Short mmCIF file of C-alpha atoms in Angstrom, two decimals:
data_model
loop_
_atom_site.label_atom_id
_atom_site.label_comp_id
_atom_site.label_asym_id
_atom_site.label_seq_id
_atom_site.Cartn_x
_atom_site.Cartn_y
_atom_site.Cartn_z
CA MET A 169 -15.63 -6.94 -17.95
CA ILE A 170 -13.59 -7.09 -14.75
CA ARG A 171 -13.17 -3.55 -13.41
CA ILE A 172 -9.72 -2.93 -11.94
CA ALA A 173 -8.70 0.04 -9.78
CA LEU A 174 -5.04 0.94 -10.29
CA PRO A 175 -3.12 3.24 -7.94
CA LYS A 176 -1.86 6.40 -9.59
CA GLY A 177 1.90 6.88 -9.90
CA ARG A 178 4.90 4.60 -10.32
CA LEU A 179 3.28 1.63 -8.60
CA GLY A 180 0.25 1.83 -10.88
CA ASP A 181 2.52 1.90 -13.94
CA LYS A 182 4.36 -1.19 -12.71
CA VAL A 183 1.10 -2.98 -11.94
CA TYR A 184 -0.32 -2.25 -15.37
CA ASP A 185 2.88 -3.56 -16.98
CA ILE A 186 2.58 -6.92 -15.23
CA LEU A 187 -1.13 -7.14 -16.07
CA GLU A 188 -0.28 -6.37 -19.69
CA GLN A 189 2.39 -9.09 -19.70
CA ALA A 190 -0.15 -11.49 -18.19
CA GLY A 191 -2.48 -10.91 -21.17
CA TYR A 192 -4.70 -8.09 -19.86
CA SER A 193 -3.59 -5.16 -21.99
CA CYS A 194 -5.43 -1.93 -22.69
CA PRO A 195 -3.12 0.22 -24.87
CA GLN A 196 -5.20 3.40 -24.51
CA ILE A 197 -4.14 3.71 -20.89
CA LYS A 198 -0.60 4.61 -22.01
CA ASP A 199 -1.73 7.48 -24.25
CA PRO A 200 -0.20 10.61 -22.60
CA ASP A 201 -2.72 12.92 -24.32
CA THR A 202 -5.91 11.13 -23.34
CA ARG A 203 -8.38 12.67 -20.90
CA LYS A 204 -10.34 9.46 -20.45
CA LEU A 205 -10.87 8.21 -16.92
CA VAL A 206 -11.91 4.62 -17.70
CA PHE A 207 -10.08 2.42 -20.19
CA GLU A 208 -11.78 -0.67 -21.59
CA ASN A 209 -10.62 -3.65 -23.60
CA PRO A 210 -13.62 -5.93 -24.19
CA ALA A 211 -11.43 -8.47 -25.97
CA ALA A 212 -9.31 -8.93 -22.84
CA GLY A 213 -12.36 -8.60 -20.59
CA VAL A 214 -10.95 -5.77 -18.47
CA ALA A 215 -11.63 -2.14 -17.68
CA TYR A 216 -9.08 -0.01 -15.83
CA PHE A 217 -9.27 3.26 -13.94
CA CYS A 218 -6.64 5.05 -11.88
CA VAL A 219 -7.27 6.52 -8.43
CA LYS A 220 -5.33 7.80 -5.47
CA PRO A 221 -3.62 4.80 -3.78
CA THR A 222 -5.54 5.24 -0.51
CA ASP A 223 -8.82 5.25 -2.46
CA VAL A 224 -8.28 1.87 -4.13
CA PRO A 225 -9.71 -0.19 -1.21
CA VAL A 226 -12.74 2.13 -1.06
CA TYR A 227 -13.62 1.51 -4.71
CA VAL A 228 -13.14 -2.24 -4.24
CA GLU A 229 -14.98 -2.56 -0.93
CA ARG A 230 -18.00 -0.64 -2.25
CA GLY A 231 -18.15 -2.56 -5.53
CA ALA A 232 -17.18 0.21 -7.97
CA ALA A 233 -14.20 -2.00 -8.80
CA ASP A 234 -14.06 -5.78 -8.82
CA LEU A 235 -10.33 -5.83 -8.22
CA GLY A 236 -7.72 -3.36 -7.09
CA ILE A 237 -4.05 -3.15 -6.25
CA ALA A 238 -3.13 -1.65 -2.90
CA GLY A 239 -0.06 -1.59 -0.71
CA LYS A 240 -0.14 -3.75 2.39
CA ASP A 241 0.35 -0.56 4.41
CA ILE A 242 -2.98 0.83 3.17
CA LEU A 243 -4.76 -2.46 3.87
CA LEU A 244 -3.40 -2.60 7.42
CA GLU A 245 -4.17 1.04 8.11
CA TYR A 246 -7.76 1.11 6.85
CA SER A 247 -8.81 -2.56 7.23
CA PRO A 248 -11.20 -2.61 4.24
CA ASP A 249 -13.71 -5.46 4.01
CA VAL A 250 -12.15 -7.09 0.93
CA TYR A 251 -10.42 -10.33 0.01
CA GLU A 252 -6.63 -10.15 -0.25
CA LEU A 253 -5.88 -12.57 -3.08
CA LEU A 254 -2.27 -12.25 -4.11
CA ASP A 255 1.05 -10.67 -3.18
CA LEU A 256 2.32 -9.22 -6.45
CA GLY A 257 5.87 -8.97 -5.17
CA ILE A 258 6.37 -5.36 -6.27
CA GLY A 259 6.53 -2.06 -4.41
CA LYS A 260 8.52 -3.79 -1.69
CA CYS A 261 9.49 -1.75 1.35
CA ARG A 262 9.15 -1.87 5.15
CA MET A 263 7.00 -0.18 7.76
CA CYS A 264 9.49 0.80 10.45
CA ILE A 265 9.99 2.64 13.69
CA ALA A 266 12.84 5.11 13.24
CA GLY A 267 14.62 7.72 15.33
CA TYR A 268 18.05 8.85 16.43
CA LYS A 269 20.70 6.15 16.92
CA ASP A 270 21.08 7.05 20.58
CA PHE A 271 17.32 7.07 21.22
CA TYR A 272 16.40 6.15 24.79
CA ASP A 273 12.81 5.10 25.50
CA ASP A 274 11.77 6.84 28.71
CA ARG A 275 8.94 4.58 29.84
CA SER A 276 7.90 6.98 32.61
CA ARG A 277 5.88 8.90 30.01
CA ALA A 278 3.96 8.27 26.80
CA LEU A 279 6.13 7.74 23.74
CA ARG A 280 5.49 10.41 21.11
CA VAL A 281 5.10 8.76 17.70
CA ALA A 282 4.75 10.82 14.50
CA THR A 283 3.16 8.94 11.63
CA LYS A 284 0.86 8.91 8.63
CA PHE A 285 -0.33 5.49 9.83
CA PRO A 286 -1.86 5.90 13.31
CA HIS A 287 -3.70 2.56 13.28
CA ILE A 288 -0.56 0.59 12.39
CA ALA A 289 1.52 2.46 14.97
CA ARG A 290 -1.09 2.03 17.70
CA SER A 291 -1.50 -1.70 17.00
CA TYR A 292 2.27 -2.24 17.06
CA TYR A 293 2.76 -0.54 20.41
CA GLU A 294 -0.38 -2.04 21.95
CA GLU A 295 1.15 -5.48 21.40
CA LYS A 296 4.18 -4.28 23.32
CA GLY A 297 2.09 -2.75 26.09
CA ARG A 298 3.60 0.69 25.44
CA ASP A 299 1.58 3.85 26.04
CA ILE A 300 1.96 6.24 23.11
CA ASP A 301 0.93 9.69 21.98
CA ILE A 302 0.10 9.60 18.26
CA ILE A 303 1.02 12.68 16.26
CA LYS A 304 -0.72 12.42 12.88
CA LEU A 305 1.19 14.14 10.08
CA HIS A 306 0.76 14.27 6.32
CA GLY A 307 4.09 15.64 5.14
CA SER A 308 7.76 14.82 5.83
CA ILE A 309 7.57 12.55 8.86
CA GLU A 310 11.36 12.59 9.33
CA LEU A 311 11.17 16.24 10.38
CA ALA A 312 9.26 15.41 13.57
CA PRO A 313 12.11 13.99 15.70
CA ILE A 314 14.58 16.53 14.28
CA LEU A 315 12.42 19.38 15.63
CA SER A 316 11.61 17.44 18.84
CA LEU A 317 7.94 17.17 17.88
CA SER A 318 8.17 13.40 18.41
CA ASP A 319 10.48 10.82 19.94
CA VAL A 320 10.24 8.40 17.01
CA ILE A 321 8.40 7.98 13.72
CA CYS A 322 6.43 5.11 12.23
CA ASP A 323 6.78 5.27 8.47
CA ILE A 324 7.54 3.42 5.25
CA VAL A 325 11.24 2.87 4.57
CA GLU A 326 12.37 1.91 1.09
CA THR A 327 16.10 2.61 0.81
CA GLY A 328 16.70 4.42 4.10
CA THR A 329 18.52 7.27 2.34
CA THR A 330 16.34 10.03 3.79
CA LEU A 331 16.82 8.62 7.28
CA ARG A 332 20.61 8.45 6.94
CA GLU A 333 20.86 11.95 5.51
CA ASN A 334 19.06 13.25 8.60
CA ASN A 335 21.02 11.21 11.16
CA LEU A 336 18.09 8.89 11.78
CA THR A 337 18.06 5.10 11.72
CA VAL A 338 15.64 2.18 11.75
CA LEU A 339 15.01 1.11 15.34
CA ALA A 340 12.52 -1.70 14.62
CA GLU A 341 10.73 -3.25 11.67
CA VAL A 342 6.95 -3.37 12.05
CA VAL A 343 5.90 -5.26 8.92
CA PRO A 344 7.11 -5.87 5.34
CA ILE A 345 5.11 -4.06 2.67
CA SER A 346 4.31 -4.93 -0.96
CA ALA A 347 1.51 -4.51 -3.49
CA ARG A 348 -1.48 -6.85 -3.05
CA LEU A 349 -4.31 -7.82 -5.39
CA VAL A 350 -7.60 -7.30 -3.54
CA CYS A 351 -11.12 -8.28 -4.54
CA ASN A 352 -14.66 -7.20 -3.77
CA LYS A 353 -16.41 -10.03 -1.89
CA VAL A 354 -19.51 -10.04 -4.09
CA SER A 355 -17.39 -9.89 -7.25
CA TRP A 356 -15.55 -13.00 -6.08
CA GLN A 357 -18.85 -14.87 -5.90
CA PHE A 358 -19.96 -13.87 -9.39
CA HIS A 359 -16.64 -13.70 -11.26
CA GLN A 360 -14.56 -16.30 -9.46
CA ASP A 361 -13.58 -18.16 -12.64
CA GLU A 362 -12.38 -15.04 -14.46
CA ILE A 363 -10.57 -13.71 -11.40
CA SER A 364 -8.94 -17.06 -10.70
CA LYS A 365 -7.73 -17.18 -14.30
CA MET A 366 -6.17 -13.74 -13.89
CA MET A 367 -4.54 -14.78 -10.61
CA ALA A 368 -3.08 -17.86 -12.29
CA ALA A 369 -1.64 -15.74 -15.11
CA LEU A 370 -0.10 -13.29 -12.64
CA SER A 371 1.29 -16.10 -10.48
CA LYS A 372 2.79 -17.79 -13.55
CA ARG A 373 4.51 -14.55 -14.50
CA GLU A 374 6.01 -14.25 -11.01
CA ALA A 375 7.20 -17.86 -11.14
CA MET A 376 8.88 -17.24 -14.52
CA LYS A 377 10.68 -14.22 -13.09
CA LYS A 378 12.17 -16.35 -10.35
#
């Protein structure tokens, strides 16, 4: 069976739904009372397990999962040694630089950037030749410029509502984000036919939606 790591939460639910529609169902996974951690459907040739979104690439890279679904933000931030096979077209959002509308970039000093994604932020500003001071946070990033902890933030923006409600705005778009199907490199060698078949089914579903 192909072992698939799903991200916990709304994205994982959406991903399972499209896999189910593509012919890779495992009804037990929707049982709200189950305490199982791994769900198998030998007839469909798949086994699912749900993990924290940031852990998906770890399971895939180290071979505990053959396939996984991870946001492009996670792949860019952690650079796992996996194959990125398919953009699933869901979980769409943007990685952005945001701050106050009247933000002025004083280039005489390092720009203070609050973020959960230090690698993405650093890469973005390195390309621009801008010296920055990374402030790594884990909670509400929008609070940082409000309390003058940072000049700007680098964070995921979906609707922009939280920014607007706090008088912040998008200053620049870093990269578009969506859910990607990733594959362990050894698994691709040994299960290429099965994985290619799954990719074709998922791609066909996306084409039908359009």
